Amino acid sequence: MPLEPQKKAEVIKTYRRHDGDSGSSEVQIAVLTERIRHLTEHLKGASKDYSTRRGLQKMVGRRSALLRYLARTDAPRYQALIARLGIRR
């Protein structure tokens, strides 16, 4: 279940570091977070959709790896991003 193009463009515009940025760690993490939230809502109503659940788990793992990378390379950007996204209590 892909993210709608308008929503994805909005997320990219919000989290990009400069014009034309669509691949920085912040953007990738923000897009994955939106997809994770979307799939989580889907799975609340379709609890037996195991292929979607597996895809969701892979996305969570990918986001986790990107977050670890960002924390290791630039801790202030990591802290700012998790605060903006509301993840990692």
Tab-separated table of N, CA and C in Angstrom:
chain	number	residue	atom	x	y	z
A	1	MET	N	0.835	-1.165	0.000
A	1	MET	CA	0.000	0.000	0.000
A	1	MET	C	0.890	1.242	0.000
A	2	PRO	N	1.119	1.793	-1.168
A	2	PRO	CA	2.013	2.949	-1.243
A	2	PRO	C	1.383	4.211	-0.670
A	3	LEU	N	2.247	5.125	-0.342
A	3	LEU	CA	1.818	6.421	0.161
A	3	LEU	C	1.345	7.255	-1.027
A	4	GLU	N	0.284	8.041	-0.847
A	4	GLU	CA	-0.224	8.871	-1.936
A	4	GLU	C	0.859	9.859	-2.358
A	5	PRO	N	0.986	10.126	-3.657
A	5	PRO	CA	2.040	11.031	-4.138
A	5	PRO	C	1.981	12.426	-3.514
A	6	GLN	N	0.779	12.939	-3.291
A	6	GLN	CA	0.665	14.270	-2.691
A	6	GLN	C	1.197	14.262	-1.257
A	7	LYS	N	0.855	13.219	-0.511
A	7	LYS	CA	1.286	13.105	0.881
A	7	LYS	C	2.804	12.942	0.952
A	8	LYS	N	3.349	12.135	0.046
A	8	LYS	CA	4.790	11.914	0.016
A	8	LYS	C	5.522	13.212	-0.320
A	9	ALA	N	5.011	13.968	-1.293
A	9	ALA	CA	5.623	15.239	-1.666
A	9	ALA	C	5.576	16.228	-0.502
A	10	GLU	N	4.473	16.214	0.227
A	10	GLU	CA	4.325	17.097	1.387
A	10	GLU	C	5.342	16.747	2.472
A	11	VAL	N	5.529	15.455	2.718
A	11	VAL	CA	6.493	15.013	3.729
A	11	VAL	C	7.905	15.395	3.307
A	12	ILE	N	8.220	15.182	2.043
A	12	ILE	CA	9.550	15.524	1.541
A	12	ILE	C	9.787	17.025	1.677
A	13	LYS	N	8.790	17.810	1.322
A	13	LYS	CA	8.921	19.269	1.410
A	13	LYS	C	9.126	19.716	2.857
A	14	THR	N	8.485	19.054	3.797
A	14	THR	CA	8.591	19.416	5.207
A	14	THR	C	9.953	19.075	5.796
A	15	TYR	N	10.520	17.934	5.434
A	15	TYR	CA	11.727	17.439	6.092
A	15	TYR	C	13.006	17.592	5.286
A	16	ARG	N	12.947	18.149	4.083
A	16	ARG	CA	14.165	18.274	3.279
A	16	ARG	C	15.109	19.299	3.888
A	17	ARG	N	16.384	19.125	3.594
A	17	ARG	CA	17.405	20.013	4.146
A	17	ARG	C	17.693	21.178	3.218
A	18	HIS	N	17.447	21.008	1.910
A	18	HIS	CA	17.642	22.068	0.929
A	18	HIS	C	16.768	21.761	-0.274
A	19	ASP	N	16.616	22.708	-1.173
A	19	ASP	CA	15.800	22.475	-2.366
A	19	ASP	C	16.373	21.311	-3.165
A	20	GLY	N	15.498	20.456	-3.630
A	20	GLY	CA	15.924	19.301	-4.417
A	20	GLY	C	16.341	18.101	-3.588
A	21	ASP	N	16.296	18.218	-2.279
A	21	ASP	CA	16.683	17.114	-1.401
A	21	ASP	C	15.527	16.132	-1.295
A	22	SER	N	15.786	14.898	-1.716
A	22	SER	CA	14.761	13.868	-1.564
A	22	SER	C	15.354	12.571	-1.027
A	23	GLY	N	16.635	12.588	-0.691
A	23	GLY	CA	17.270	11.351	-0.267
A	23	GLY	C	18.051	11.433	1.020
A	24	SER	N	17.998	12.550	1.706
A	24	SER	CA	18.740	12.646	2.966
A	24	SER	C	18.115	11.699	3.991
A	25	SER	N	18.859	11.417	5.024
A	25	SER	CA	18.376	10.498	6.056
A	25	SER	C	17.065	10.980	6.661
A	26	GLU	N	16.966	12.291	6.903
A	26	GLU	CA	15.749	12.832	7.499
A	26	GLU	C	14.538	12.573	6.629
A	27	VAL	N	14.686	12.789	5.328
A	27	VAL	CA	13.566	12.590	4.400
A	27	VAL	C	13.190	11.116	4.337
A	28	GLN	N	14.193	10.248	4.236
A	28	GLN	CA	13.910	8.819	4.170
A	28	GLN	C	13.190	8.340	5.426
A	29	ILE	N	13.645	8.789	6.588
A	29	ILE	CA	13.028	8.383	7.846
A	29	ILE	C	11.597	8.911	7.936
A	30	ALA	N	11.381	10.160	7.518
A	30	ALA	CA	10.043	10.751	7.585
A	30	ALA	C	9.073	10.025	6.654
A	31	VAL	N	9.513	9.683	5.447
A	31	VAL	CA	8.644	8.966	4.510
A	31	VAL	C	8.327	7.575	5.049
A	32	LEU	N	9.333	6.893	5.572
A	32	LEU	CA	9.087	5.569	6.157
A	32	LEU	C	8.123	5.668	7.337
A	33	THR	N	8.251	6.704	8.151
A	33	THR	CA	7.364	6.874	9.296
A	33	THR	C	5.926	7.049	8.843
A	34	GLU	N	5.701	7.824	7.797
A	34	GLU	CA	4.344	8.001	7.281
A	34	GLU	C	3.784	6.690	6.740
A	35	ARG	N	4.618	5.932	6.022
A	35	ARG	CA	4.164	4.639	5.509
A	35	ARG	C	3.853	3.679	6.647
A	36	ILE	N	4.684	3.687	7.691
A	36	ILE	CA	4.463	2.823	8.846
A	36	ILE	C	3.146	3.174	9.526
A	37	ARG	N	2.886	4.456	9.697
A	37	ARG	CA	1.623	4.877	10.314
A	37	ARG	C	0.427	4.454	9.471
A	38	HIS	N	0.552	4.582	8.159
A	38	HIS	CA	-0.530	4.196	7.257
A	38	HIS	C	-0.809	2.686	7.352
A	39	LEU	N	0.249	1.885	7.309
A	39	LEU	CA	0.072	0.435	7.372
A	39	LEU	C	-0.419	-0.021	8.743
A	40	THR	N	-0.009	0.665	9.783
A	40	THR	CA	-0.492	0.321	11.120
A	40	THR	C	-2.002	0.498	11.195
A	41	GLU	N	-2.497	1.587	10.620
A	41	GLU	CA	-3.946	1.806	10.591
A	41	GLU	C	-4.641	0.719	9.773
A	42	HIS	N	-4.056	0.330	8.653
A	42	HIS	CA	-4.638	-0.724	7.814
A	42	HIS	C	-4.714	-2.044	8.583
A	43	LEU	N	-3.653	-2.356	9.318
A	43	LEU	CA	-3.605	-3.642	10.021
A	43	LEU	C	-4.542	-3.704	11.220
A	44	LYS	N	-5.005	-2.561	11.695
A	44	LYS	CA	-5.988	-2.582	12.778
A	44	LYS	C	-7.295	-3.202	12.300
A	45	GLY	N	-7.614	-3.033	11.025
A	45	GLY	CA	-8.844	-3.594	10.482
A	45	GLY	C	-8.648	-4.904	9.750
A	46	ALA	N	-7.417	-5.208	9.368
A	46	ALA	CA	-7.132	-6.436	8.621
A	46	ALA	C	-6.030	-7.203	9.337
A	47	SER	N	-6.373	-7.756	10.474
A	47	SER	CA	-5.362	-8.373	11.335
A	47	SER	C	-4.716	-9.619	10.732
A	48	LYS	N	-5.338	-10.220	9.732
A	48	LYS	CA	-4.774	-11.444	9.144
A	48	LYS	C	-4.016	-11.191	7.852
A	49	ASP	N	-3.720	-9.945	7.554
A	49	ASP	CA	-2.968	-9.579	6.354
A	49	ASP	C	-1.479	-9.736	6.661
A	50	TYR	N	-0.999	-10.973	6.570
A	50	TYR	CA	0.353	-11.284	7.009
A	50	TYR	C	1.422	-10.737	6.080
A	51	SER	N	1.156	-10.643	4.799
A	51	SER	CA	2.159	-10.102	3.885
A	51	SER	C	2.383	-8.612	4.154
A	52	THR	N	1.329	-7.897	4.462
A	52	THR	CA	1.472	-6.488	4.813
A	52	THR	C	2.196	-6.355	6.140
A	53	ARG	N	1.913	-7.238	7.086
A	53	ARG	CA	2.598	-7.203	8.381
A	53	ARG	C	4.097	-7.408	8.196
A	54	ARG	N	4.478	-8.319	7.311
A	54	ARG	CA	5.898	-8.570	7.065
A	54	ARG	C	6.545	-7.344	6.436
A	55	GLY	N	5.847	-6.728	5.478
A	55	GLY	CA	6.372	-5.511	4.875
A	55	GLY	C	6.541	-4.399	5.893
A	56	LEU	N	5.591	-4.305	6.802
A	56	LEU	CA	5.662	-3.310	7.864
A	56	LEU	C	6.882	-3.565	8.749
A	57	GLN	N	7.120	-4.813	9.093
A	57	GLN	CA	8.276	-5.145	9.926
A	57	GLN	C	9.582	-4.798	9.228
A	58	LYS	N	9.641	-5.015	7.914
A	58	LYS	CA	10.836	-4.659	7.153
A	58	LYS	C	11.039	-3.144	7.133
A	59	MET	N	9.945	-2.392	7.017
A	59	MET	CA	10.046	-0.930	7.031
A	59	MET	C	10.531	-0.428	8.387
A	60	VAL	N	10.020	-1.019	9.448
A	60	VAL	CA	10.438	-0.619	10.795
A	60	VAL	C	11.932	-0.902	10.969
A	61	GLY	N	12.396	-2.026	10.472
A	61	GLY	CA	13.819	-2.357	10.545
A	61	GLY	C	14.671	-1.387	9.751
A	62	ARG	N	14.203	-1.022	8.563
A	62	ARG	CA	14.930	-0.064	7.724
A	62	ARG	C	14.991	1.308	8.406
A	63	ARG	N	13.866	1.745	8.969
A	63	ARG	CA	13.847	3.032	9.674
A	63	ARG	C	14.780	2.995	10.875
A	64	SER	N	14.790	1.883	11.589
A	64	SER	CA	15.660	1.737	12.742
A	64	SER	C	17.128	1.867	12.340
A	65	ALA	N	17.498	1.250	11.236
A	65	ALA	CA	18.878	1.330	10.751
A	65	ALA	C	19.230	2.763	10.363
A	66	LEU	N	18.318	3.444	9.702
A	66	LEU	CA	18.567	4.840	9.328
A	66	LEU	C	18.678	5.727	10.564
A	67	LEU	N	17.843	5.477	11.571
A	67	LEU	CA	17.925	6.251	12.802
A	67	LEU	C	19.253	6.010	13.522
A	68	ARG	N	19.714	4.767	13.552
A	68	ARG	CA	21.009	4.473	14.171
A	68	ARG	C	22.131	5.193	13.438
A	69	TYR	N	22.063	5.203	12.101
A	69	TYR	CA	23.071	5.897	11.298
A	69	TYR	C	23.074	7.385	11.619
A	70	LEU	N	21.898	7.987	11.658
A	70	LEU	CA	21.798	9.418	11.918
A	70	LEU	C	22.284	9.751	13.335
A	71	ALA	N	21.953	8.920	14.300
A	71	ALA	CA	22.397	9.148	15.684
A	71	ALA	C	23.917	9.050	15.785
A	72	ARG	N	24.493	8.140	15.028
A	72	ARG	CA	25.942	7.935	15.055
A	72	ARG	C	26.692	9.076	14.368
A	73	THR	N	26.134	9.603	13.278
A	73	THR	CA	26.846	10.604	12.497
A	73	THR	C	26.548	12.037	12.910
A	74	ASP	N	25.319	12.316	13.367
A	74	ASP	CA	24.950	13.692	13.716
A	74	ASP	C	23.851	13.676	14.780
A	75	ALA	N	24.272	13.623	16.030
A	75	ALA	CA	23.329	13.484	17.144
A	75	ALA	C	22.327	14.633	17.257
A	76	PRO	N	22.708	15.895	17.059
A	76	PRO	CA	21.703	16.970	17.161
A	76	PRO	C	20.596	16.855	16.107
A	77	ARG	N	20.949	16.481	14.882
A	77	ARG	CA	19.931	16.281	13.843
A	77	ARG	C	19.022	15.120	14.204
A	78	TYR	N	19.596	14.067	14.785
A	78	TYR	CA	18.818	12.913	15.222
A	78	TYR	C	17.805	13.325	16.283
A	79	GLN	N	18.258	14.059	17.296
A	79	GLN	CA	17.365	14.488	18.368
A	79	GLN	C	16.243	15.376	17.837
A	80	ALA	N	16.581	16.298	16.932
A	80	ALA	CA	15.578	17.195	16.357
A	80	ALA	C	14.550	16.409	15.543
A	81	LEU	N	15.020	15.423	14.789
A	81	LEU	CA	14.113	14.651	13.936
A	81	LEU	C	13.143	13.805	14.760
A	82	ILE	N	13.654	13.108	15.771
A	82	ILE	CA	12.745	12.257	16.543
A	82	ILE	C	11.723	13.095	17.323
A	83	ALA	N	12.134	14.309	17.702
A	83	ALA	CA	11.187	15.199	18.374
A	83	ALA	C	10.097	15.647	17.408
A	84	ARG	N	10.464	15.982	16.165
A	84	ARG	CA	9.492	16.426	15.166
A	84	ARG	C	8.531	15.318	14.759
A	85	LEU	N	9.070	14.095	14.653
A	85	LEU	CA	8.235	12.971	14.216
A	85	LEU	C	7.432	12.355	15.360
A	86	GLY	N	7.851	12.602	16.569
A	86	GLY	CA	7.139	12.039	17.706
A	86	GLY	C	7.383	10.549	17.877
A	87	ILE	N	8.580	10.099	17.578
A	87	ILE	CA	8.917	8.686	17.746
A	87	ILE	C	9.986	8.568	18.833
A	88	ARG	N	10.233	7.365	19.289
A	88	ARG	CA	11.233	7.089	20.319
A	88	ARG	C	10.945	7.839	21.594
A	89	ARG	N	10.092	7.307	22.385
A	89	ARG	CA	9.705	7.953	23.644
A	89	ARG	C	10.866	8.249	24.538
